[in-house]
Coordinates of C-alpha atoms in Angstrom, one line a residue:
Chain A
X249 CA 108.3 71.9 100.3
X250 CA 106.9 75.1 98.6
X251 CA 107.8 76.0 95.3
X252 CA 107.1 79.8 94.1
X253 CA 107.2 80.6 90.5
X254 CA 108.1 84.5 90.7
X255 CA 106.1 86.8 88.4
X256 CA 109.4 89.7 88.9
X257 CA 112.8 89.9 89.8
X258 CA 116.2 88.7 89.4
X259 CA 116.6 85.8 86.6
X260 CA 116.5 82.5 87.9
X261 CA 118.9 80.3 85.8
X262 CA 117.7 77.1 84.0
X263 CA 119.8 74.6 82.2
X264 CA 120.2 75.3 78.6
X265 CA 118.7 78.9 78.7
X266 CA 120.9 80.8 76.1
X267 CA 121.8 84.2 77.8
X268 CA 123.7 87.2 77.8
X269 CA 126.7 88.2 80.0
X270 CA 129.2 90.6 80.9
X271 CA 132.5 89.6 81.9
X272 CA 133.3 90.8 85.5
X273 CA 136.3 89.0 86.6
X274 CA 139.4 87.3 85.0
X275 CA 141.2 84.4 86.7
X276 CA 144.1 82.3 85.3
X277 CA 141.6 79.4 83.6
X278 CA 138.5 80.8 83.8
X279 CA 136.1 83.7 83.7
X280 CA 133.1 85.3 86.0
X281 CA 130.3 86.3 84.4
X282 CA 127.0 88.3 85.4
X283 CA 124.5 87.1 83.6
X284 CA 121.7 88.7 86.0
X285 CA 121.5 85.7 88.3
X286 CA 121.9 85.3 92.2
X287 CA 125.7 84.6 91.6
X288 CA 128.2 84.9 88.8
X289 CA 128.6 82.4 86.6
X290 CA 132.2 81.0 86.0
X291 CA 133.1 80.4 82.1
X292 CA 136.0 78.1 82.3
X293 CA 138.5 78.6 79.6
X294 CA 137.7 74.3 78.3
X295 CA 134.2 75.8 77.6
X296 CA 135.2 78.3 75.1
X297 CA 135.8 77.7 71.2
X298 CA 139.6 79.1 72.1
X299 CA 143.2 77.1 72.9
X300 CA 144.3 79.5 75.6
X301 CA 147.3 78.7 77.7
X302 CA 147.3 79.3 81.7
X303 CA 146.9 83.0 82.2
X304 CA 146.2 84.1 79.1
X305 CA 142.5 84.4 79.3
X306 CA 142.9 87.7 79.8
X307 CA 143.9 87.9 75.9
X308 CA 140.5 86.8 74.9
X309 CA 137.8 88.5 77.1
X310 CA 138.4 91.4 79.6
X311 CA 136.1 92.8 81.9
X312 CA 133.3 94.6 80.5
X313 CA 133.3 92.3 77.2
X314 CA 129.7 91.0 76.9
X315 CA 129.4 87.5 75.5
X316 CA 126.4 85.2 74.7
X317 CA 126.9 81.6 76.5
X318 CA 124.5 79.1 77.2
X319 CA 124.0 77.8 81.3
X320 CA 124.8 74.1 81.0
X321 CA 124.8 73.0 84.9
X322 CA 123.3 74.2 87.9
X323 CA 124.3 72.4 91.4
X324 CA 122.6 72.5 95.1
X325 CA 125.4 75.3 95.7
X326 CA 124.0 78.2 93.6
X327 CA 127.1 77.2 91.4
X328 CA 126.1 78.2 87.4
X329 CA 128.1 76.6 84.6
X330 CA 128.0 77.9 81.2
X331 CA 129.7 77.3 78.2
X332 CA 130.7 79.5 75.1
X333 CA 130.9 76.4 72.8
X334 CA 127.6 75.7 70.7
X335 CA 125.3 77.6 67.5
X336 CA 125.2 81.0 68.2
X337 CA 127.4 81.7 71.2
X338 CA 130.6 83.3 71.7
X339 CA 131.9 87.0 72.1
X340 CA 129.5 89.8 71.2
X341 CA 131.0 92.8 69.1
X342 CA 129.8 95.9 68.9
X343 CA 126.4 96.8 69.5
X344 CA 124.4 97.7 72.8
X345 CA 122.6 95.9 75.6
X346 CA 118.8 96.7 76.3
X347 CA 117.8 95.0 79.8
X348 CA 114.7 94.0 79.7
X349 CA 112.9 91.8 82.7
X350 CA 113.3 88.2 82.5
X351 CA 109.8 87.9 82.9
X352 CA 109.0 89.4 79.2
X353 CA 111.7 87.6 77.7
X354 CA 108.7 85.2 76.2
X355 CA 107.0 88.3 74.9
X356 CA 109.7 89.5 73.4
X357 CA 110.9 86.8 71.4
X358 CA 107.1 85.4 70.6
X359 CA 105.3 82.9 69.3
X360 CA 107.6 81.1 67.2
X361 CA 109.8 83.4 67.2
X362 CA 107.1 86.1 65.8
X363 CA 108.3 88.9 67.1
X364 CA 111.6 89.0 67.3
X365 CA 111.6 88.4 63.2
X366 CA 109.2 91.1 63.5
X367 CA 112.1 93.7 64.9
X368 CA 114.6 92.0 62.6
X369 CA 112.6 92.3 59.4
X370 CA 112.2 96.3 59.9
X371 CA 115.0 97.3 61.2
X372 CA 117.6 95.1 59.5
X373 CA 119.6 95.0 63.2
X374 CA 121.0 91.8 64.4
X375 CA 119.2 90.7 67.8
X376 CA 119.8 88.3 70.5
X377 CA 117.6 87.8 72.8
X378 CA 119.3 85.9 76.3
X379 CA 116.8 84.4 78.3
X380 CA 118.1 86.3 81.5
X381 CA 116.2 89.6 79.9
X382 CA 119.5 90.8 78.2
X383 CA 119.2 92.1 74.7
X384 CA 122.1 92.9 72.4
X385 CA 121.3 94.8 69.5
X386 CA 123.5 95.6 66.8
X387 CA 122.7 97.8 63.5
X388 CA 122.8 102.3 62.6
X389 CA 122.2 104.4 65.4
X390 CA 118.6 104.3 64.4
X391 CA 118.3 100.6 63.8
X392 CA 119.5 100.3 67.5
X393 CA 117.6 103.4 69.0
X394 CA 114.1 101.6 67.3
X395 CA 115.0 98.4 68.7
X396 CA 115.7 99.4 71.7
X397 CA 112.4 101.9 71.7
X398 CA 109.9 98.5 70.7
X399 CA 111.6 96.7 73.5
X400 CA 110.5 99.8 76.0
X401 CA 107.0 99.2 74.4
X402 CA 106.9 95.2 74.9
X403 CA 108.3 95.7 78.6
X404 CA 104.9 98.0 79.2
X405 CA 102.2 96.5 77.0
X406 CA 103.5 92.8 77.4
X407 CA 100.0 91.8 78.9
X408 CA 97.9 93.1 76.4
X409 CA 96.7 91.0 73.2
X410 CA 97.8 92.7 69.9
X411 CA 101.1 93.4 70.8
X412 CA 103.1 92.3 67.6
X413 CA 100.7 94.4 65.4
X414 CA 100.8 97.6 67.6
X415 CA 104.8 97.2 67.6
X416 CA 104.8 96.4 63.5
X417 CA 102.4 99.6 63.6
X418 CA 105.3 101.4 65.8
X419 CA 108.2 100.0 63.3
X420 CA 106.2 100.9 60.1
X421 CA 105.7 104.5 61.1
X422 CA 109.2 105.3 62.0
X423 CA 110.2 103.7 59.0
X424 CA 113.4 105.6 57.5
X425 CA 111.8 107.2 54.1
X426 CA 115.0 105.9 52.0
X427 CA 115.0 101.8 52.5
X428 CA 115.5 100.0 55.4
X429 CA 117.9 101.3 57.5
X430 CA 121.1 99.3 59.4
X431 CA 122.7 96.8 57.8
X432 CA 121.0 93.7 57.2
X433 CA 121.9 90.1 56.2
X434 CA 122.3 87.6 58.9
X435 CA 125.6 87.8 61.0
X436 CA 127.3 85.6 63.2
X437 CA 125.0 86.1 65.9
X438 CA 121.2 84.6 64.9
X439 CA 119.0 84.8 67.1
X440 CA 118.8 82.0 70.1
X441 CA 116.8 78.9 69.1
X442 CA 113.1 78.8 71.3
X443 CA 113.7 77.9 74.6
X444 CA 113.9 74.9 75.8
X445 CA 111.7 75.5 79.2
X446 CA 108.2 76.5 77.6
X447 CA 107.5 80.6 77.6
X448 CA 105.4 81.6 80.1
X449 CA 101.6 81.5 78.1
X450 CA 99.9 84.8 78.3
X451 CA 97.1 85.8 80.5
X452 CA 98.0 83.3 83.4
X453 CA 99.5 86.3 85.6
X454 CA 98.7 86.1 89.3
X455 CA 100.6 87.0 92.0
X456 CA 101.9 83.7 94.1
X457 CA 104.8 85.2 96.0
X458 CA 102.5 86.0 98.6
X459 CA 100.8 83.1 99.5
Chain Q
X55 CA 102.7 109.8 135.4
X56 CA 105.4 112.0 135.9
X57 CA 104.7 115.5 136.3
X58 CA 107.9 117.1 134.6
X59 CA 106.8 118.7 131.4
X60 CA 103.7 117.8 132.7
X61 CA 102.0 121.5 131.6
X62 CA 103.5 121.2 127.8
X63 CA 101.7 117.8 127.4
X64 CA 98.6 118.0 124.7
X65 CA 95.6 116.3 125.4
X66 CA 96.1 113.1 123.7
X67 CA 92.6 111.4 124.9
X68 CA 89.2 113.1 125.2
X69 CA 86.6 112.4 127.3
X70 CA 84.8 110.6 124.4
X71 CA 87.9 108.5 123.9
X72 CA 88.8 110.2 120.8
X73 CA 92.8 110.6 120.1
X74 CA 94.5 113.6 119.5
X75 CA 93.7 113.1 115.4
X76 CA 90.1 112.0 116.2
X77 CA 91.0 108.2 115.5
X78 CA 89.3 105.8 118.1
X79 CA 91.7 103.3 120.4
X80 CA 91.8 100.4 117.9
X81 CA 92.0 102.9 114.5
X82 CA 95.0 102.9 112.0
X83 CA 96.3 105.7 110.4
X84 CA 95.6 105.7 106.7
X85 CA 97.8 103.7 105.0
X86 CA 98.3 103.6 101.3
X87 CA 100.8 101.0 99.4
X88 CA 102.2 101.4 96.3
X89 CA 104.5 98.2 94.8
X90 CA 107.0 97.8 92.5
X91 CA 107.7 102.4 91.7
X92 CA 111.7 101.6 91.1
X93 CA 112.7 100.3 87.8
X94 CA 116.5 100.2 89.1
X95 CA 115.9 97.5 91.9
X96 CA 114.8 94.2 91.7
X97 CA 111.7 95.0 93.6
X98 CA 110.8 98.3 95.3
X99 CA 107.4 99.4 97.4
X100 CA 106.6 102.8 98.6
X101 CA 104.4 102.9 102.0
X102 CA 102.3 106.1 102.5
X103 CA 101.0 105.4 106.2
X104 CA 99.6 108.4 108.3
X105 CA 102.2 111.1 108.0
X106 CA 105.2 108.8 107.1
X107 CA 106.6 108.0 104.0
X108 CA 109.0 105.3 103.4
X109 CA 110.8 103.8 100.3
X110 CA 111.7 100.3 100.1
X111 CA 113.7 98.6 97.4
X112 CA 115.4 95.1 97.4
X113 CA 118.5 93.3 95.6
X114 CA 118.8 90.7 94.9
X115 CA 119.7 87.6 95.7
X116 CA 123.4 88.7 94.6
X117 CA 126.9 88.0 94.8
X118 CA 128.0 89.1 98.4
X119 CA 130.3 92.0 99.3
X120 CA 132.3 91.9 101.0
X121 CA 133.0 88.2 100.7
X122 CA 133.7 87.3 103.7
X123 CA 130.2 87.7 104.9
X124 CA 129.5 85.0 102.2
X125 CA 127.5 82.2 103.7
X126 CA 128.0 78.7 101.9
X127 CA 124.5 77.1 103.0
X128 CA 122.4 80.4 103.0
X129 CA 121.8 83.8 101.9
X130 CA 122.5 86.5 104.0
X131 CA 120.0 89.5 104.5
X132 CA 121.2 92.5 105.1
X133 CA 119.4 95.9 105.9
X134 CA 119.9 99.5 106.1
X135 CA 117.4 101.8 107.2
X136 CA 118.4 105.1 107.2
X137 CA 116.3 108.2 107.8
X138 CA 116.8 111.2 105.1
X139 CA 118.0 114.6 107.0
X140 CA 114.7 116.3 105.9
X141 CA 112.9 113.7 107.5
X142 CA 112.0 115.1 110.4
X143 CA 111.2 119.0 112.2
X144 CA 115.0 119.4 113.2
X145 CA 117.4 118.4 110.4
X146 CA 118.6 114.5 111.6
X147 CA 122.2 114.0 110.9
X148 CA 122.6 112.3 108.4
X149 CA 124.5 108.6 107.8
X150 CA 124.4 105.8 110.7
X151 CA 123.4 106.3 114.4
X152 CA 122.8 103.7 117.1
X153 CA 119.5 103.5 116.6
X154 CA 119.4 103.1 112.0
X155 CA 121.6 100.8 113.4
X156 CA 119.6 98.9 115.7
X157 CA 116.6 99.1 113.5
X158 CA 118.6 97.6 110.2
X159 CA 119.4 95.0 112.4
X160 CA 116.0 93.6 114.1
X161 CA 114.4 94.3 110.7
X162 CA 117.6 92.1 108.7
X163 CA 116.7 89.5 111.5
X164 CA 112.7 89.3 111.0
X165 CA 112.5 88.8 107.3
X166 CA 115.9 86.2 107.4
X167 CA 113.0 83.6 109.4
X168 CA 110.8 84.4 107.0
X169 CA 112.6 84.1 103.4
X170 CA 113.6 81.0 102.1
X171 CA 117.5 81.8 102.4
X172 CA 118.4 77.9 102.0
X173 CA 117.5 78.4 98.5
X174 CA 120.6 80.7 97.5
X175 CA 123.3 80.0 99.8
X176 CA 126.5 82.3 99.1
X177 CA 124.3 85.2 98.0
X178 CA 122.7 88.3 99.4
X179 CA 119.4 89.8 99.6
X180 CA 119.9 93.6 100.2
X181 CA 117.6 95.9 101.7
X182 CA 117.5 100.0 101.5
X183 CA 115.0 101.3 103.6
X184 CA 114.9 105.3 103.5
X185 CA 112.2 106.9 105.5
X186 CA 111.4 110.5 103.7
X187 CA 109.0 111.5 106.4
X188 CA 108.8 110.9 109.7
X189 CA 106.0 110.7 112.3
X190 CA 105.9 107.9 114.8
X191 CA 106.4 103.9 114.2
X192 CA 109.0 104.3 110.8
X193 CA 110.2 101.0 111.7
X194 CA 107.3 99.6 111.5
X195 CA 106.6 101.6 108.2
X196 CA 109.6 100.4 106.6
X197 CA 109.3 97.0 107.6
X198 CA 105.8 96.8 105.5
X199 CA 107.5 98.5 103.0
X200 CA 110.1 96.2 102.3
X201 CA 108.3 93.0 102.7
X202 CA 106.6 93.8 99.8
X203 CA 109.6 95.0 98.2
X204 CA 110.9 91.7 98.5
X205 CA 107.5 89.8 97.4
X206 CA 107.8 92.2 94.4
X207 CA 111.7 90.8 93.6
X208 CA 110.2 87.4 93.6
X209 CA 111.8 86.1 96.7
X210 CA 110.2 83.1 98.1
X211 CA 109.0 83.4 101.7
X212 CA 106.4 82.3 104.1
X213 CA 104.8 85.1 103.8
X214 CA 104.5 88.7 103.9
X215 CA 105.2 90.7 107.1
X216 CA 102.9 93.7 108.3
X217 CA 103.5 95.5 111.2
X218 CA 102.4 98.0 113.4
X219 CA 103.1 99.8 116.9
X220 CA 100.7 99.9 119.9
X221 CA 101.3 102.3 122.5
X222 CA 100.1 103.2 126.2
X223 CA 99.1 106.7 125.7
X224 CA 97.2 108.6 128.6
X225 CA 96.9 104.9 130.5
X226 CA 95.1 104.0 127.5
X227 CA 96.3 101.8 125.0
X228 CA 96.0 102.6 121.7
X229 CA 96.6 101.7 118.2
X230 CA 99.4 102.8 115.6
X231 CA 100.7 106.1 117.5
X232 CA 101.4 109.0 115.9
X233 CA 104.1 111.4 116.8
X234 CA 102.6 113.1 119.3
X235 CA 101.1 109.8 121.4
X236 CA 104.6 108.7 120.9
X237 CA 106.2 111.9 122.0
X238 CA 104.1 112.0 125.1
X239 CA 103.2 108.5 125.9
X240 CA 104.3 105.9 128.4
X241 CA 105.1 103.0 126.2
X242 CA 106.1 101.8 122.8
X243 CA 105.5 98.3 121.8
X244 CA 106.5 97.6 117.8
X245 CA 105.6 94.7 116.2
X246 CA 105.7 92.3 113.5
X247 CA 103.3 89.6 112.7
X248 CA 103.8 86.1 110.8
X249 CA 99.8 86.1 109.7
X250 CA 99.5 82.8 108.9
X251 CA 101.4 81.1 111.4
X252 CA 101.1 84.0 114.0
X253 CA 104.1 84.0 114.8
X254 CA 106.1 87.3 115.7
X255 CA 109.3 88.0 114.2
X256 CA 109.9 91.3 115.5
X257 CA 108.8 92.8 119.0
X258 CA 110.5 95.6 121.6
X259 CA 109.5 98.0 123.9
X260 CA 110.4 100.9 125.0
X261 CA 108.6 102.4 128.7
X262 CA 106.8 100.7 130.6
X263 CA 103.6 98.6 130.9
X264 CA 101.5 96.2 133.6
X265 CA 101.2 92.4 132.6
X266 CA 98.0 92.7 131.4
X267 CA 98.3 95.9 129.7
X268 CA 100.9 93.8 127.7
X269 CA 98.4 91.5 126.2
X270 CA 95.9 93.5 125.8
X271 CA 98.7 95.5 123.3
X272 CA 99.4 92.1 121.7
X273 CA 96.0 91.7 121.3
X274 CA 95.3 95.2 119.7
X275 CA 98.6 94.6 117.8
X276 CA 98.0 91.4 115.6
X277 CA 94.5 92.8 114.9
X278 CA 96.1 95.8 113.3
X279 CA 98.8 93.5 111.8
X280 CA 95.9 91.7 110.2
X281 CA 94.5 94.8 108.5
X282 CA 97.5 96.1 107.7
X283 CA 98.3 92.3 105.4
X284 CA 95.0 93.2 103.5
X285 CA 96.7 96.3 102.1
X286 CA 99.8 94.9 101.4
X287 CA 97.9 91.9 99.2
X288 CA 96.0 94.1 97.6
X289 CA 99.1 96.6 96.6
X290 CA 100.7 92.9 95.4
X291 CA 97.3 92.5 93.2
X292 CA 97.1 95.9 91.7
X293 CA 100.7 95.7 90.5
X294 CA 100.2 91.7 89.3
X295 CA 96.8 91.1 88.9
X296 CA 95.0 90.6 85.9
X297 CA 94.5 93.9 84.6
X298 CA 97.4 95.3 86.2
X299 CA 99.3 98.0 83.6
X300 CA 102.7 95.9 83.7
X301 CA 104.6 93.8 86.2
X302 CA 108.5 94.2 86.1
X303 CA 108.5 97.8 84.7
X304 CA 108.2 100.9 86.6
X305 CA 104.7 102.7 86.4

């Protein structure tokens, strides 16, 4: 049996990954989700913080709501279960989502958590990172717009060494000249705890699909 | 050889065995790769080869539509190779023909025994094929160009797929035919190599050909196959090796 560990493409679903998802289908107890993956994940309604009644799901997400859930089983099928109940998931208000690719999702959070405190620090948006490369930024215009611009910068430069200090040197320089911009404090949503798979380590990139 | 058109029929051979772009019998057209230009698709390759161009890009695996074609032990490939209007000296009309349609199909069928499709049953791997510019053997063209679309979506197969067309040309036969050779020539034999099994995955022929003039074109075949897999490992490497400028983000 041969295993490949893909360095691009589609997000491969682990259990326990914390990810982002947009509601694409509403059934009488449960939910589809994509969440980037092969299939769409169903959210059953038992998996959500709610007590809905049969058929009215529909009065708690609709498609095109974006949620943050966290993949709980994987079968031989393809089959992905998630689950809305748990610290930090639920539905997402507001804000934007900035795919990135899966594969930088490591770099983007950081070591520790580095980076994305980093983006957090100077822009005062909220941020959560889903391990399926989805990002949901909320905060101004131009907390958003700067978020969303360092993200662009990780995606390219991911490989390099240096990369928090050339994105603080990014975040310092568009600094807004009166404060900190967006508002801060910590909102519902903090940001997804380190995943539980370890983060690809840098410089270990070779292609394997091939071989 | 049959004499009608006969006068209208360029030299394709010279006396020194040169063809009618100066390549010798066994000689490629030049063939440059690039991998991974889309951002939109999951993986993408774009395959400058003698006169053709061809964009590749791949999605998925994904949820299948429609459903019905949903497979619940496998993922199904599915192709479309279409050739753009401007693709050729008189405008080709556009949208499906019999032969797009052929060609999505043999090419759907060589990379499904080559992907691992046990490993996302009720999904689909979808592949857009559109050939820009056409000059002789875009099947073959596109068929390189979405193998390593698909290695660049990170899906798991046995390996990549090159391929190439020999042809019978002048009662010689000869390597990788351009338009012309394939224009005026007897025979047409496209293929597509497993290199490390050697196995082939996708083979036709159009004209005709002795018994011996067939493996003789077999022959000539995998060899180009074989240099043709160099380049596409080596477009793989520039996009994902080591000091490559960023995998997963267009260039």
């Amino acid at each position: 049996m041969v295993r490949i560990v893909p360095l691009s493409g589609r997000y491969i679903p682990h259990a326990g990954d914390v990810v982002v998802g947009t509601v694409t289908d509403v059934q009488g107890t449960f939910w589809l989700l994509d969440i980037g993956a092969p299939r769409w994940a169903p959210l059953h309604m038992t998996g959500t913080p709610w007590k809905i009644d049969f058929g009215e799901t529909e009065n708690y997400l609709r498609v095109g709501d974006s949620v943050v859930v966290a993949v709980e089983s994987l079968d031989a099928t393809g089959r992905i279960g998630v689950t809305m109940n748990g610290d930090g998931l639920g539905k997402l208000e507001g804000g934007t989502i900035v795919p990135i690719s899966p594969a930088r999702v490591p770099r983007v959070i950081g070591r520790g958590g580095s980076m994305i405190t980093t983006l957090t620090r100077h822009t005062g948006a909220r941020i959560v990172v889903g391990q399926n490369g989805r990002v949901w930024v909320d905060g101004s215009e131009e907390a958003m717009r700067r978020v969303a611009e360092s993200l662009r910068l990780i995606e390219e430069e991911g490989q390099r060494s240096g990369l928090t200090e050339r994105i603080t040197s990014y975040l310092t320089a568009t600094e807004a000249p009166a404060g900190p911009s967006g508002h801060a404090g910590p909102g519902p949503w903090h940001t997804p705890p380190e995943p539980a798979r370890a983060p690809a380590e840098e410089d270990e990139e070779t292609p394997s699909q091939d071989e | 050889m049959g004499s009608i058109g006969a006068k209208d029929v360029p030299v394709l051979i010279t006396a020194d065995g040169r063809r009618i772009d100066g390549r010798k019998a066994d000689e490629l057209r030049p063939l440059a790769i690039t991998a991974g230009p889309l951002k939109q698709a999951d993986g993408s390759a774009f395959v400058e080869w003698g006169a053709n161009k061809v964009m590749a890009a791949v999605y998925g695996p994904r949820e299948v539509h429609p459903r019905h074609l949903q497979q619940n032990n496998k993922a199904i490939v599915q192709c479309r190779y279409n050739m753009a209007a401007f693709s050729v000296d008189e405008r080709k009309r556009p949208g499906l023909d019999r032969r797009s349609q052929e060609i999505s199909k043999v090419i759907a069928e060589a990379f499904e025994s080559v992907i691992f499709v046990e490993e996302y049953p009720r999904t689909s791997i979808d592949v857009y094929i559109e050939v820009l510019q056409a000059n002789a053997g875009t099947r073959c063209a596109g068929l390189v160009a979405a193998s390593v679309a698909l290695a660049d979506a990170g899906i798991p197969m046995v390996d990549l797929v090159p391929a190439v067309a020999v042809g019978k040309v002048a009662d010689s036969i000869v390597l990788d035919l351009k338009k012309e050779e394939d224009n005026y020539g007897s025979a047409d034999l496209p293929m597509a190599l497993v290199p490390q099994s050697g196995r082939l995955v996708l083979l036709q022929m159009e004209g005709h050909m002795t018994r011996e003039e067939l493996h003789r074109a077999l022959d000539l075949g995998v060899g180009g196959c074989r240099k043709i897999y160099e380049v596409m490992r080596e477009a793989l490497r520039t996009r994902y090796g080591a000091d490559a400028p960023s995998p997963g983000v267009a260039a």
